[in-house]
Amino acid sequence: MLMGPQNLPLRLDELRDRIAGAAARAGRSVDSVTLLAVTKGQPADLVRAAAGTGIRNFGESYLQEALEKAAAVSDLELTWHFIGRLQANKTRPIAESFAWVHGVDRLKIATRLSEQRPYYAPPLNVCLQVNVAGEESKAGVSLAELPALASSVAALPRVKLRGLMCIPPEEEDPARQRGWFAKVREALEALNASGMGLDTLSMGMSGDLEAAILEGATLIRVGTALFGARPANPGG
Ligand SMILES: *Cc1c(COP(=O)(O)O)cnc(C)c1O
């Protein structure tokens, strides 16, 4: 089912209810959860419509598509997050055009992003992707290697390490779903106990955002629940 901008207000109301319900259960303020609207595969018009409802943060996974879309709505001054797979030979346009990068899992990539961040821009906000279930098919640093990577990335001059990101396995059982998010929250707490001052847990998507909010997500990345099925889905 394709969604046009006309369906957006209803979808957004339903989504806000889900967020508020989970936040209430967790004893958290709704304001502690930032909504990142994931617009990969969606047209620039839909970004414009979503921005019209007050959403400021947008996430994209494919570089070329993202650059074209951001240019088409550059008058809106939105905050763009790169949430896709990172390739070492494509870091420069990401360092130049995004405010946040969520999928950093190697020091080599982080170093390039830091070196390529333009002098006139503030440091690039970075989340380290954690492969919390050790899945072969997914990117991310292991929990065991996370502390070393985090301290190396935190030392880079032109990126600002903000926190952790994950895409855990989909679980039927809500308690098991929460379990993966809990591991990532605990990893963040452990880093902060060693003095890192991280403030971001980028976790939760359309299907599992309640579990993520219950485990402390500060930023949820939502596509389908807001915009319906993606019309074009190049490579994932
Ligand atoms: C596509 C994508 C999302 C959004 O997923 P939905 O299930 O459509 O909400 C979130 N995070 C990442 C990294 C994605 O690639």
PDB file of N, CA, C and O in Angstrom, residues 44-121:
ATOM      1  N   ALA A  44      10.565  13.403  -2.251  1.00  0.00           N
ATOM      2  CA  ALA A  44      10.835  14.650  -1.525  1.00  0.00           C
ATOM      3  C   ALA A  44       9.545  15.320  -1.047  1.00  0.00           C
ATOM      4  O   ALA A  44       9.533  15.955   0.008  1.00  0.00           O
ATOM      5  N   ASP A  45       8.460  15.151  -1.801  1.00  0.00           N
ATOM      6  CA  ASP A  45       7.180  15.741  -1.384  1.00  0.00           C
ATOM      7  C   ASP A  45       6.744  15.249  -0.016  1.00  0.00           C
ATOM      8  O   ASP A  45       6.108  15.976   0.754  1.00  0.00           O
ATOM      9  N   LEU A  46       7.028  13.958   0.243  1.00  0.00           N
ATOM     10  CA  LEU A  46       6.629  13.383   1.516  1.00  0.00           C
ATOM     11  C   LEU A  46       7.502  13.929   2.657  1.00  0.00           C
ATOM     12  O   LEU A  46       7.024  14.123   3.777  1.00  0.00           O
ATOM     13  N   VAL A  47       8.764  14.196   2.355  1.00  0.00           N
ATOM     14  CA  VAL A  47       9.634  14.850   3.336  1.00  0.00           C
ATOM     15  C   VAL A  47       9.070  16.223   3.682  1.00  0.00           C
ATOM     16  O   VAL A  47       8.951  16.611   4.846  1.00  0.00           O
ATOM     17  N   ARG A  48       8.657  16.931   2.649  1.00  0.00           N
ATOM     18  CA  ARG A  48       8.104  18.270   2.850  1.00  0.00           C
ATOM     19  C   ARG A  48       6.827  18.204   3.704  1.00  0.00           C
ATOM     20  O   ARG A  48       6.629  19.001   4.626  1.00  0.00           O
ATOM     21  N   ALA A  49       5.980  17.219   3.394  1.00  0.00           N
ATOM     22  CA  ALA A  49       4.736  17.068   4.164  1.00  0.00           C
ATOM     23  C   ALA A  49       5.045  16.721   5.621  1.00  0.00           C
ATOM     24  O   ALA A  49       4.428  17.258   6.549  1.00  0.00           O
ATOM     25  N   ALA A  50       6.005  15.823   5.830  1.00  0.00           N
ATOM     26  CA  ALA A  50       6.365  15.435   7.201  1.00  0.00           C
ATOM     27  C   ALA A  50       6.961  16.627   7.948  1.00  0.00           C
ATOM     28  O   ALA A  50       6.660  16.851   9.126  1.00  0.00           O
ATOM     29  N   ALA A  51       7.793  17.402   7.265  1.00  0.00           N
ATOM     30  CA  ALA A  51       8.373  18.592   7.892  1.00  0.00           C
ATOM     31  C   ALA A  51       7.272  19.573   8.287  1.00  0.00           C
ATOM     32  O   ALA A  51       7.362  20.255   9.312  1.00  0.00           O
ATOM     33  N   GLY A  52       6.205  19.597   7.493  1.00  0.00           N
ATOM     34  CA  GLY A  52       5.071  20.464   7.798  1.00  0.00           C
ATOM     35  C   GLY A  52       4.348  20.089   9.088  1.00  0.00           C
ATOM     36  O   GLY A  52       3.663  20.920   9.680  1.00  0.00           O
ATOM     37  N   THR A  53       4.495  18.850   9.535  1.00  0.00           N
ATOM     38  CA  THR A  53       3.882  18.438  10.802  1.00  0.00           C
ATOM     39  C   THR A  53       4.803  18.716  11.984  1.00  0.00           C
ATOM     40  O   THR A  53       4.448  18.419  13.119  1.00  0.00           O
ATOM     41  N   GLY A  54       5.974  19.222  11.713  1.00  0.00           N
ATOM     42  CA  GLY A  54       6.887  19.574  12.796  1.00  0.00           C
ATOM     43  C   GLY A  54       8.073  18.638  12.962  1.00  0.00           C
ATOM     44  O   GLY A  54       8.946  18.881  13.794  1.00  0.00           O
ATOM     45  N   ILE A  55       8.147  17.572  12.188  1.00  0.00           N
ATOM     46  CA  ILE A  55       9.296  16.667  12.264  1.00  0.00           C
ATOM     47  C   ILE A  55      10.527  17.373  11.692  1.00  0.00           C
ATOM     48  O   ILE A  55      10.449  17.992  10.625  1.00  0.00           O
ATOM     49  N   ARG A  56      11.643  17.312  12.422  1.00  0.00           N
ATOM     50  CA  ARG A  56      12.867  18.001  11.980  1.00  0.00           C
ATOM     51  C   ARG A  56      13.967  17.040  11.565  1.00  0.00           C
ATOM     52  O   ARG A  56      14.895  17.418  10.849  1.00  0.00           O
ATOM     53  N   ASN A  57      13.916  15.802  12.077  1.00  0.00           N
ATOM     54  CA  ASN A  57      15.008  14.852  11.846  1.00  0.00           C
ATOM     55  C   ASN A  57      14.607  13.805  10.826  1.00  0.00           C
ATOM     56  O   ASN A  57      13.568  13.146  10.976  1.00  0.00           O
ATOM     57  N   PHE A  58      15.451  13.632   9.797  1.00  0.00           N
ATOM     58  CA  PHE A  58      15.158  12.708   8.709  1.00  0.00           C
ATOM     59  C   PHE A  58      16.341  11.780   8.477  1.00  0.00           C
ATOM     60  O   PHE A  58      17.496  12.206   8.556  1.00  0.00           O
ATOM     61  N   GLY A  59      16.012  10.512   8.188  1.00  0.00           N
ATOM     62  CA  GLY A  59      17.058   9.516   7.980  1.00  0.00           C
ATOM     63  C   GLY A  59      16.990   8.907   6.594  1.00  0.00           C
ATOM     64  O   GLY A  59      15.905   8.636   6.066  1.00  0.00           O
ATOM     65  N   GLU A  60      18.166   8.707   5.999  1.00  0.00           N
ATOM     66  CA  GLU A  60      18.279   8.117   4.670  1.00  0.00           C
ATOM     67  C   GLU A  60      19.379   7.063   4.675  1.00  0.00           C
ATOM     68  O   GLU A  60      20.361   7.179   5.418  1.00  0.00           O
ATOM     69  N   SER A  61      19.219   6.058   3.788  1.00  0.00           N
ATOM     70  CA  SER A  61      20.166   4.940   3.754  1.00  0.00           C
ATOM     71  C   SER A  61      21.026   4.888   2.503  1.00  0.00           C
ATOM     72  O   SER A  61      22.032   4.174   2.489  1.00  0.00           O
ATOM     73  N   TYR A  62      20.601   5.562   1.450  1.00  0.00           N
ATOM     74  CA  TYR A  62      21.318   5.477   0.172  1.00  0.00           C
ATOM     75  C   TYR A  62      21.796   6.868  -0.204  1.00  0.00           C
ATOM     76  O   TYR A  62      20.998   7.809  -0.329  1.00  0.00           O
ATOM     77  N   LEU A  63      23.116   6.976  -0.396  1.00  0.00           N
ATOM     78  CA  LEU A  63      23.743   8.290  -0.487  1.00  0.00           C
ATOM     79  C   LEU A  63      23.188   9.159  -1.603  1.00  0.00           C
ATOM     80  O   LEU A  63      22.793  10.302  -1.376  1.00  0.00           O
ATOM     81  N   GLN A  64      23.171   8.624  -2.833  1.00  0.00           N
ATOM     82  CA  GLN A  64      22.767   9.442  -3.970  1.00  0.00           C
ATOM     83  C   GLN A  64      21.327   9.930  -3.814  1.00  0.00           C
ATOM     84  O   GLN A  64      21.015  11.111  -4.021  1.00  0.00           O
ATOM     85  N   GLU A  65      20.460   8.985  -3.445  1.00  0.00           N
ATOM     86  CA  GLU A  65      19.053   9.337  -3.211  1.00  0.00           C
ATOM     87  C   GLU A  65      18.942  10.427  -2.143  1.00  0.00           C
ATOM     88  O   GLU A  65      18.181  11.394  -2.283  1.00  0.00           O
ATOM     89  N   ALA A  66      19.709  10.280  -1.092  1.00  0.00           N
ATOM     90  CA  ALA A  66      19.642  11.229   0.024  1.00  0.00           C
ATOM     91  C   ALA A  66      20.078  12.628  -0.411  1.00  0.00           C
ATOM     92  O   ALA A  66      19.437  13.627  -0.069  1.00  0.00           O
ATOM     93  N   LEU A  67      21.165  12.684  -1.176  1.00  0.00           N
ATOM     94  CA  LEU A  67      21.686  13.997  -1.574  1.00  0.00           C
ATOM     95  C   LEU A  67      20.695  14.731  -2.467  1.00  0.00           C
ATOM     96  O   LEU A  67      20.467  15.939  -2.322  1.00  0.00           O
ATOM     97  N   GLU A  68      20.068  13.983  -3.381  1.00  0.00           N
ATOM     98  CA  GLU A  68      19.086  14.609  -4.275  1.00  0.00           C
ATOM     99  C   GLU A  68      17.872  15.114  -3.503  1.00  0.00           C
ATOM    100  O   GLU A  68      17.363  16.210  -3.732  1.00  0.00           O
ATOM    101  N   LYS A  69      17.415  14.274  -2.571  1.00  0.00           N
ATOM    102  CA  LYS A  69      16.223  14.646  -1.800  1.00  0.00           C
ATOM    103  C   LYS A  69      16.500  15.842  -0.897  1.00  0.00           C
ATOM    104  O   LYS A  69      15.703  16.777  -0.809  1.00  0.00           O
ATOM    105  N   ALA A  70      17.650  15.811  -0.221  1.00  0.00           N
ATOM    106  CA  ALA A  70      17.992  16.914   0.679  1.00  0.00           C
ATOM    107  C   ALA A  70      18.093  18.221  -0.101  1.00  0.00           C
ATOM    108  O   ALA A  70      17.665  19.275   0.377  1.00  0.00           O
ATOM    109  N   ALA A  71      18.635  18.138  -1.328  1.00  0.00           N
ATOM    110  CA  ALA A  71      18.755  19.349  -2.148  1.00  0.00           C
ATOM    111  C   ALA A  71      17.372  19.881  -2.518  1.00  0.00           C
ATOM    112  O   ALA A  71      17.144  21.092  -2.552  1.00  0.00           O
ATOM    113  N   ALA A  72      16.430  18.969  -2.752  1.00  0.00           N
ATOM    114  CA  ALA A  72      15.082  19.386  -3.168  1.00  0.00           C
ATOM    115  C   ALA A  72      14.314  20.086  -2.047  1.00  0.00           C
ATOM    116  O   ALA A  72      13.358  20.813  -2.321  1.00  0.00           O
ATOM    117  N   VAL A  73      14.709  19.848  -0.804  1.00  0.00           N
ATOM    118  CA  VAL A  73      14.008  20.489   0.322  1.00  0.00           C
ATOM    119  C   VAL A  73      14.981  21.325   1.165  1.00  0.00           C
ATOM    120  O   VAL A  73      14.769  21.527   2.362  1.00  0.00           O
ATOM    121  N   SER A  74      16.036  21.815   0.524  1.00  0.00           N
ATOM    122  CA  SER A  74      17.083  22.518   1.285  1.00  0.00           C
ATOM    123  C   SER A  74      16.564  23.800   1.924  1.00  0.00           C
ATOM    124  O   SER A  74      17.152  24.299   2.882  1.00  0.00           O
ATOM    125  N   ASP A  75      15.450  24.318   1.415  1.00  0.00           N
ATOM    126  CA  ASP A  75      14.867  25.523   2.006  1.00  0.00           C
ATOM    127  C   ASP A  75      14.335  25.268   3.427  1.00  0.00           C
ATOM    128  O   ASP A  75      14.109  26.214   4.181  1.00  0.00           O
ATOM    129  N   LEU A  76      14.132  24.002   3.810  1.00  0.00           N
ATOM    130  CA  LEU A  76      13.490  23.679   5.094  1.00  0.00           C
ATOM    131  C   LEU A  76      14.464  23.577   6.263  1.00  0.00           C
ATOM    132  O   LEU A  76      14.046  23.514   7.412  1.00  0.00           O
ATOM    133  N   GLU A  77      15.772  23.515   5.981  1.00  0.00           N
ATOM    134  CA  GLU A  77      16.793  23.423   7.031  1.00  0.00           C
ATOM    135  C   GLU A  77      16.534  22.274   7.997  1.00  0.00           C
ATOM    136  O   GLU A  77      16.416  22.455   9.211  1.00  0.00           O
ATOM    137  N   LEU A  78      16.411  21.083   7.452  1.00  0.00           N
ATOM    138  CA  LEU A  78      16.171  19.886   8.250  1.00  0.00           C
ATOM    139  C   LEU A  78      17.499  19.300   8.730  1.00  0.00           C
ATOM    140  O   LEU A  78      18.561  19.649   8.226  1.00  0.00           O
ATOM    141  N   THR A  79      17.410  18.419   9.703  1.00  0.00           N
ATOM    142  CA  THR A  79      18.597  17.714  10.195  1.00  0.00           C
ATOM    143  C   THR A  79      18.624  16.323   9.575  1.00  0.00           C
ATOM    144  O   THR A  79      17.699  15.525   9.782  1.00  0.00           O
ATOM    145  N   TRP A  80      19.689  16.042   8.813  1.00  0.00           N
ATOM    146  CA  TRP A  80      19.778  14.775   8.074  1.00  0.00           C
ATOM    147  C   TRP A  80      20.702  13.789   8.761  1.00  0.00           C
ATOM    148  O   TRP A  80      21.803  14.136   9.190  1.00  0.00           O
ATOM    149  N   HIS A  81      20.211  12.553   8.835  1.00  0.00           N
ATOM    150  CA  HIS A  81      20.965  11.460   9.464  1.00  0.00           C
ATOM    151  C   HIS A  81      21.244  10.395   8.419  1.00  0.00           C
ATOM    152  O   HIS A  81      20.311   9.926   7.754  1.00  0.00           O
ATOM    153  N   PHE A  82      22.501   9.966   8.299  1.00  0.00           N
ATOM    154  CA  PHE A  82      22.800   8.834   7.424  1.00  0.00           C
ATOM    155  C   PHE A  82      22.707   7.552   8.248  1.00  0.00           C
ATOM    156  O   PHE A  82      23.416   7.386   9.243  1.00  0.00           O
ATOM    157  N   ILE A  83      21.786   6.651   7.837  1.00  0.00           N
ATOM    158  CA  ILE A  83      21.560   5.429   8.621  1.00  0.00           C
ATOM    159  C   ILE A  83      21.892   4.164   7.822  1.00  0.00           C
ATOM    160  O   ILE A  83      21.595   3.062   8.258  1.00  0.00           O
ATOM    161  N   GLY A  84      22.498   4.337   6.638  1.00  0.00           N
ATOM    162  CA  GLY A  84      22.791   3.184   5.791  1.00  0.00           C
ATOM    163  C   GLY A  84      24.167   2.588   6.047  1.00  0.00           C
ATOM    164  O   GLY A  84      24.894   3.012   6.940  1.00  0.00           O
ATOM    165  N   ARG A  85      24.500   1.606   5.246  1.00  0.00           N
ATOM    166  CA  ARG A  85      25.814   0.979   5.302  1.00  0.00           C
ATOM    167  C   ARG A  85      26.872   1.966   4.849  1.00  0.00           C
ATOM    168  O   ARG A  85      26.683   2.677   3.874  1.00  0.00           O
ATOM    169  N   LEU A  86      27.997   1.958   5.517  1.00  0.00           N
ATOM    170  CA  LEU A  86      29.073   2.891   5.194  1.00  0.00           C
ATOM    171  C   LEU A  86      30.170   2.186   4.424  1.00  0.00           C
ATOM    172  O   LEU A  86      30.625   1.123   4.828  1.00  0.00           O
ATOM    173  N   GLN A  87      30.587   2.797   3.319  1.00  0.00           N
ATOM    174  CA  GLN A  87      31.721   2.286   2.552  1.00  0.00           C
ATOM    175  C   GLN A  87      32.835   3.313   2.640  1.00  0.00           C
ATOM    176  O   GLN A  87      32.589   4.520   2.524  1.00  0.00           O
ATOM    177  N   ALA A  88      34.052   2.822   2.793  1.00  0.00           N
ATOM    178  CA  ALA A  88      35.185   3.722   3.020  1.00  0.00           C
ATOM    179  C   ALA A  88      35.381   4.706   1.866  1.00  0.00           C
ATOM    180  O   ALA A  88      35.795   5.837   2.078  1.00  0.00           O
ATOM    181  N   ASN A  89      35.016   4.305   0.643  1.00  0.00           N
ATOM    182  CA  ASN A  89      35.248   5.206  -0.495  1.00  0.00           C
ATOM    183  C   ASN A  89      34.110   6.204  -0.696  1.00  0.00           C
ATOM    184  O   ASN A  89      34.127   6.972  -1.647  1.00  0.00           O
ATOM    185  N   LYS A  90      33.119   6.190   0.183  1.00  0.00           N
ATOM    186  CA  LYS A  90      32.002   7.140   0.034  1.00  0.00           C
ATOM    187  C   LYS A  90      31.789   7.981   1.278  1.00  0.00           C
ATOM    188  O   LYS A  90      30.708   8.512   1.500  1.00  0.00           O
ATOM    189  N   THR A  91      32.816   8.117   2.082  1.00  0.00           N
ATOM    190  CA  THR A  91      32.622   8.853   3.328  1.00  0.00           C
ATOM    191  C   THR A  91      32.587  10.367   3.125  1.00  0.00           C
ATOM    192  O   THR A  91      31.938  11.066   3.896  1.00  0.00           O
ATOM    193  N   ARG A  92      33.291  10.877   2.104  1.00  0.00           N
ATOM    194  CA  ARG A  92      33.415  12.341   1.987  1.00  0.00           C
ATOM    195  C   ARG A  92      32.061  13.047   1.843  1.00  0.00           C
ATOM    196  O   ARG A  92      31.775  13.986   2.603  1.00  0.00           O
ATOM    197  N   PRO A  93      31.205  12.622   0.882  1.00  0.00           N
ATOM    198  CA  PRO A  93      29.914  13.325   0.796  1.00  0.00           C
ATOM    199  C   PRO A  93      29.058  13.174   2.053  1.00  0.00           C
ATOM    200  O   PRO A  93      28.268  14.069   2.369  1.00  0.00           O
ATOM    201  N   ILE A  94      29.253  12.088   2.767  1.00  0.00           N
ATOM    202  CA  ILE A  94      28.509  11.932   4.031  1.00  0.00           C
ATOM    203  C   ILE A  94      29.045  12.932   5.057  1.00  0.00           C
ATOM    204  O   ILE A  94      28.269  13.631   5.723  1.00  0.00           O
ATOM    205  N   ALA A  95      30.366  13.023   5.154  1.00  0.00           N
ATOM    206  CA  ALA A  95      30.969  13.974   6.102  1.00  0.00           C
ATOM    207  C   ALA A  95      30.583  15.410   5.767  1.00  0.00           C
ATOM    208  O   ALA A  95      30.480  16.261   6.643  1.00  0.00           O
ATOM    209  N   GLU A  96      30.351  15.676   4.483  1.00  0.00           N
ATOM    210  CA  GLU A  96      30.042  17.040   4.056  1.00  0.00           C
ATOM    211  C   GLU A  96      28.567  17.408   4.200  1.00  0.00           C
ATOM    212  O   GLU A  96      28.229  18.577   4.358  1.00  0.00           O
ATOM    213  N   SER A  97      27.673  16.418   4.104  1.00  0.00           N
ATOM    214  CA  SER A  97      26.254  16.749   3.936  1.00  0.00           C
ATOM    215  C   SER A  97      25.325  16.321   5.067  1.00  0.00           C
ATOM    216  O   SER A  97      24.158  16.696   5.045  1.00  0.00           O
ATOM    217  N   PHE A  98      25.800  15.521   6.003  1.00  0.00           N
ATOM    218  CA  PHE A  98      24.905  15.047   7.059  1.00  0.00           C
ATOM    219  C   PHE A  98      25.305  15.641   8.406  1.00  0.00           C
ATOM    220  O   PHE A  98      26.445  16.060   8.603  1.00  0.00           O
ATOM    221  N   ALA A  99      24.330  15.668   9.332  1.00  0.00           N
ATOM    222  CA  ALA A  99      24.604  16.123  10.690  1.00  0.00           C
ATOM    223  C   ALA A  99      24.945  14.940  11.603  1.00  0.00           C
ATOM    224  O   ALA A  99      25.652  15.102  12.608  1.00  0.00           O
ATOM    225  N   TRP A 100      24.385  13.764  11.249  1.00  0.00           N
ATOM    226  CA  TRP A 100      24.572  12.560  12.060  1.00  0.00           C
ATOM    227  C   TRP A 100      24.889  11.366  11.144  1.00  0.00           C
ATOM    228  O   TRP A 100      24.348  11.276  10.040  1.00  0.00           O
ATOM    229  N   VAL A 101      25.670  10.426  11.687  1.00  0.00           N
ATOM    230  CA  VAL A 101      25.880   9.128  11.045  1.00  0.00           C
ATOM    231  C   VAL A 101      25.679   8.045  12.098  1.00  0.00           C
ATOM    232  O   VAL A 101      26.288   8.096  13.180  1.00  0.00           O
ATOM    233  N   HIS A 102      24.794   7.085  11.790  1.00  0.00           N
ATOM    234  CA  HIS A 102      24.411   6.089  12.808  1.00  0.00           C
ATOM    235  C   HIS A 102      25.083   4.735  12.677  1.00  0.00           C
ATOM    236  O   HIS A 102      24.962   3.913  13.566  1.00  0.00           O
ATOM    237  N   GLY A 103      25.701   4.449  11.540  1.00  0.00           N
ATOM    238  CA  GLY A 103      26.159   3.072  11.324  1.00  0.00           C
ATOM    239  C   GLY A 103      27.663   2.871  11.422  1.00  0.00           C
ATOM    240  O   GLY A 103      28.200   1.950  10.816  1.00  0.00           O
ATOM    241  N   VAL A 104      28.351   3.684  12.203  1.00  0.00           N
ATOM    242  CA  VAL A 104      29.810   3.569  12.265  1.00  0.00           C
ATOM    243  C   VAL A 104      30.191   2.330  13.083  1.00  0.00           C
ATOM    244  O   VAL A 104      29.722   2.151  14.207  1.00  0.00           O
ATOM    245  N   ASP A 105      31.006   1.456  12.486  1.00  0.00           N
ATOM    246  CA  ASP A 105      31.412   0.255  13.225  1.00  0.00           C
ATOM    247  C   ASP A 105      32.886  -0.074  13.079  1.00  0.00           C
ATOM    248  O   ASP A 105      33.334  -1.130  13.495  1.00  0.00           O
ATOM    249  N   ARG A 106      33.652   0.829  12.452  1.00  0.00           N
ATOM    250  CA  ARG A 106      35.089   0.610  12.254  1.00  0.00           C
ATOM    251  C   ARG A 106      35.828   1.918  12.457  1.00  0.00           C
ATOM    252  O   ARG A 106      35.358   2.977  12.022  1.00  0.00           O
ATOM    253  N   LEU A 107      37.020   1.836  13.024  1.00  0.00           N
ATOM    254  CA  LEU A 107      37.812   3.042  13.245  1.00  0.00           C
ATOM    255  C   LEU A 107      38.219   3.695  11.920  1.00  0.00           C
ATOM    256  O   LEU A 107      38.271   4.913  11.807  1.00  0.00           O
ATOM    257  N   LYS A 108      38.479   2.871  10.911  1.00  0.00           N
ATOM    258  CA  LYS A 108      38.883   3.417   9.609  1.00  0.00           C
ATOM    259  C   LYS A 108      37.824   4.379   9.061  1.00  0.00           C
ATOM    260  O   LYS A 108      38.135   5.466   8.567  1.00  0.00           O
ATOM    261  N   ILE A 109      36.564   3.971   9.150  1.00  0.00           N
ATOM    262  CA  ILE A 109      35.467   4.818   8.662  1.00  0.00           C
ATOM    263  C   ILE A 109      35.369   6.089   9.507  1.00  0.00           C
ATOM    264  O   ILE A 109      35.236   7.206   8.982  1.00  0.00           O
ATOM    265  N   ALA A 110      35.436   5.926  10.811  1.00  0.00           N
ATOM    266  CA  ALA A 110      35.316   7.085  11.700  1.00  0.00           C
ATOM    267  C   ALA A 110      36.446   8.077  11.456  1.00  0.00           C
ATOM    268  O   ALA A 110      36.231   9.299  11.462  1.00  0.00           O
ATOM    269  N   THR A 111      37.640   7.560  11.235  1.00  0.00           N
ATOM    270  CA  THR A 111      38.797   8.421  10.989  1.00  0.00           C
ATOM    271  C   THR A 111      38.616   9.220   9.709  1.00  0.00           C
ATOM    272  O   THR A 111      38.873  10.427   9.658  1.00  0.00           O
ATOM    273  N   ARG A 112      38.127   8.540   8.679  1.00  0.00           N
ATOM    274  CA  ARG A 112      37.886   9.249   7.412  1.00  0.00           C
ATOM    275  C   ARG A 112      36.813  10.324   7.583  1.00  0.00           C
ATOM    276  O   ARG A 112      36.943  11.442   7.074  1.00  0.00           O
ATOM    277  N   LEU A 113      35.745   9.989   8.282  1.00  0.00           N
ATOM    278  CA  LEU A 113      34.680  10.977   8.511  1.00  0.00           C
ATOM    279  C   LEU A 113      35.237  12.192   9.247  1.00  0.00           C
ATOM    280  O   LEU A 113      34.908  13.339   8.929  1.00  0.00           O
ATOM    281  N   SER A 114      36.084  11.947  10.221  1.00  0.00           N
ATOM    282  CA  SER A 114      36.673  13.051  10.986  1.00  0.00           C
ATOM    283  C   SER A 114      37.576  13.906  10.097  1.00  0.00           C
ATOM    284  O   SER A 114      37.496  15.139  10.101  1.00  0.00           O
ATOM    285  N   GLU A 115      38.405  13.247   9.299  1.00  0.00           N
ATOM    286  CA  GLU A 115      39.321  13.983   8.422  1.00  0.00           C
ATOM    287  C   GLU A 115      38.567  14.773   7.356  1.00  0.00           C
ATOM    288  O   GLU A 115      39.010  15.832   6.918  1.00  0.00           O
ATOM    289  N   GLN A 116      37.431  14.241   6.914  1.00  0.00           N
ATOM    290  CA  GLN A 116      36.723  14.844   5.791  1.00  0.00           C
ATOM    291  C   GLN A 116      35.610  15.807   6.220  1.00  0.00           C
ATOM    292  O   GLN A 116      34.985  16.445   5.374  1.00  0.00           O
ATOM    293  N   ARG A 117      35.360  15.901   7.511  1.00  0.00           N
ATOM    294  CA  ARG A 117      34.344  16.849   7.974  1.00  0.00           C
ATOM    295  C   ARG A 117      34.831  18.272   7.692  1.00  0.00           C
ATOM    296  O   ARG A 117      35.904  18.667   8.140  1.00  0.00           O
ATOM    297  N   PRO A 118      34.036  19.068   6.976  1.00  0.00           N
ATOM    298  CA  PRO A 118      34.505  20.419   6.612  1.00  0.00           C
ATOM    299  C   PRO A 118      34.765  21.292   7.844  1.00  0.00           C
ATOM    300  O   PRO A 118      34.060  21.180   8.853  1.00  0.00           O
ATOM    301  N   TYR A 119      35.773  22.149   7.746  1.00  0.00           N
ATOM    302  CA  TYR A 119      36.171  22.984   8.886  1.00  0.00           C
ATOM    303  C   TYR A 119      35.056  23.914   9.335  1.00  0.00           C
ATOM    304  O   TYR A 119      34.974  24.316  10.489  1.00  0.00           O
ATOM    305  N   TYR A 120      34.168  24.260   8.404  1.00  0.00           N
ATOM    306  CA  TYR A 120      33.125  25.249   8.731  1.00  0.00           C
ATOM    307  C   TYR A 120      31.912  24.617   9.398  1.00  0.00           C
ATOM    308  O   TYR A 120      31.009  25.320   9.846  1.00  0.00           O
ATOM    309  N   ALA A 121      31.866  23.311   9.437  1.00  0.00           N
ATOM    310  CA  ALA A 121      30.706  22.635  10.041  1.00  0.00           C
ATOM    311  C   ALA A 121      31.038  22.202  11.460  1.00  0.00           C
ATOM    312  O   ALA A 121      32.195  21.967  11.786  1.00  0.00           O
TER     313      ALA A 121
END
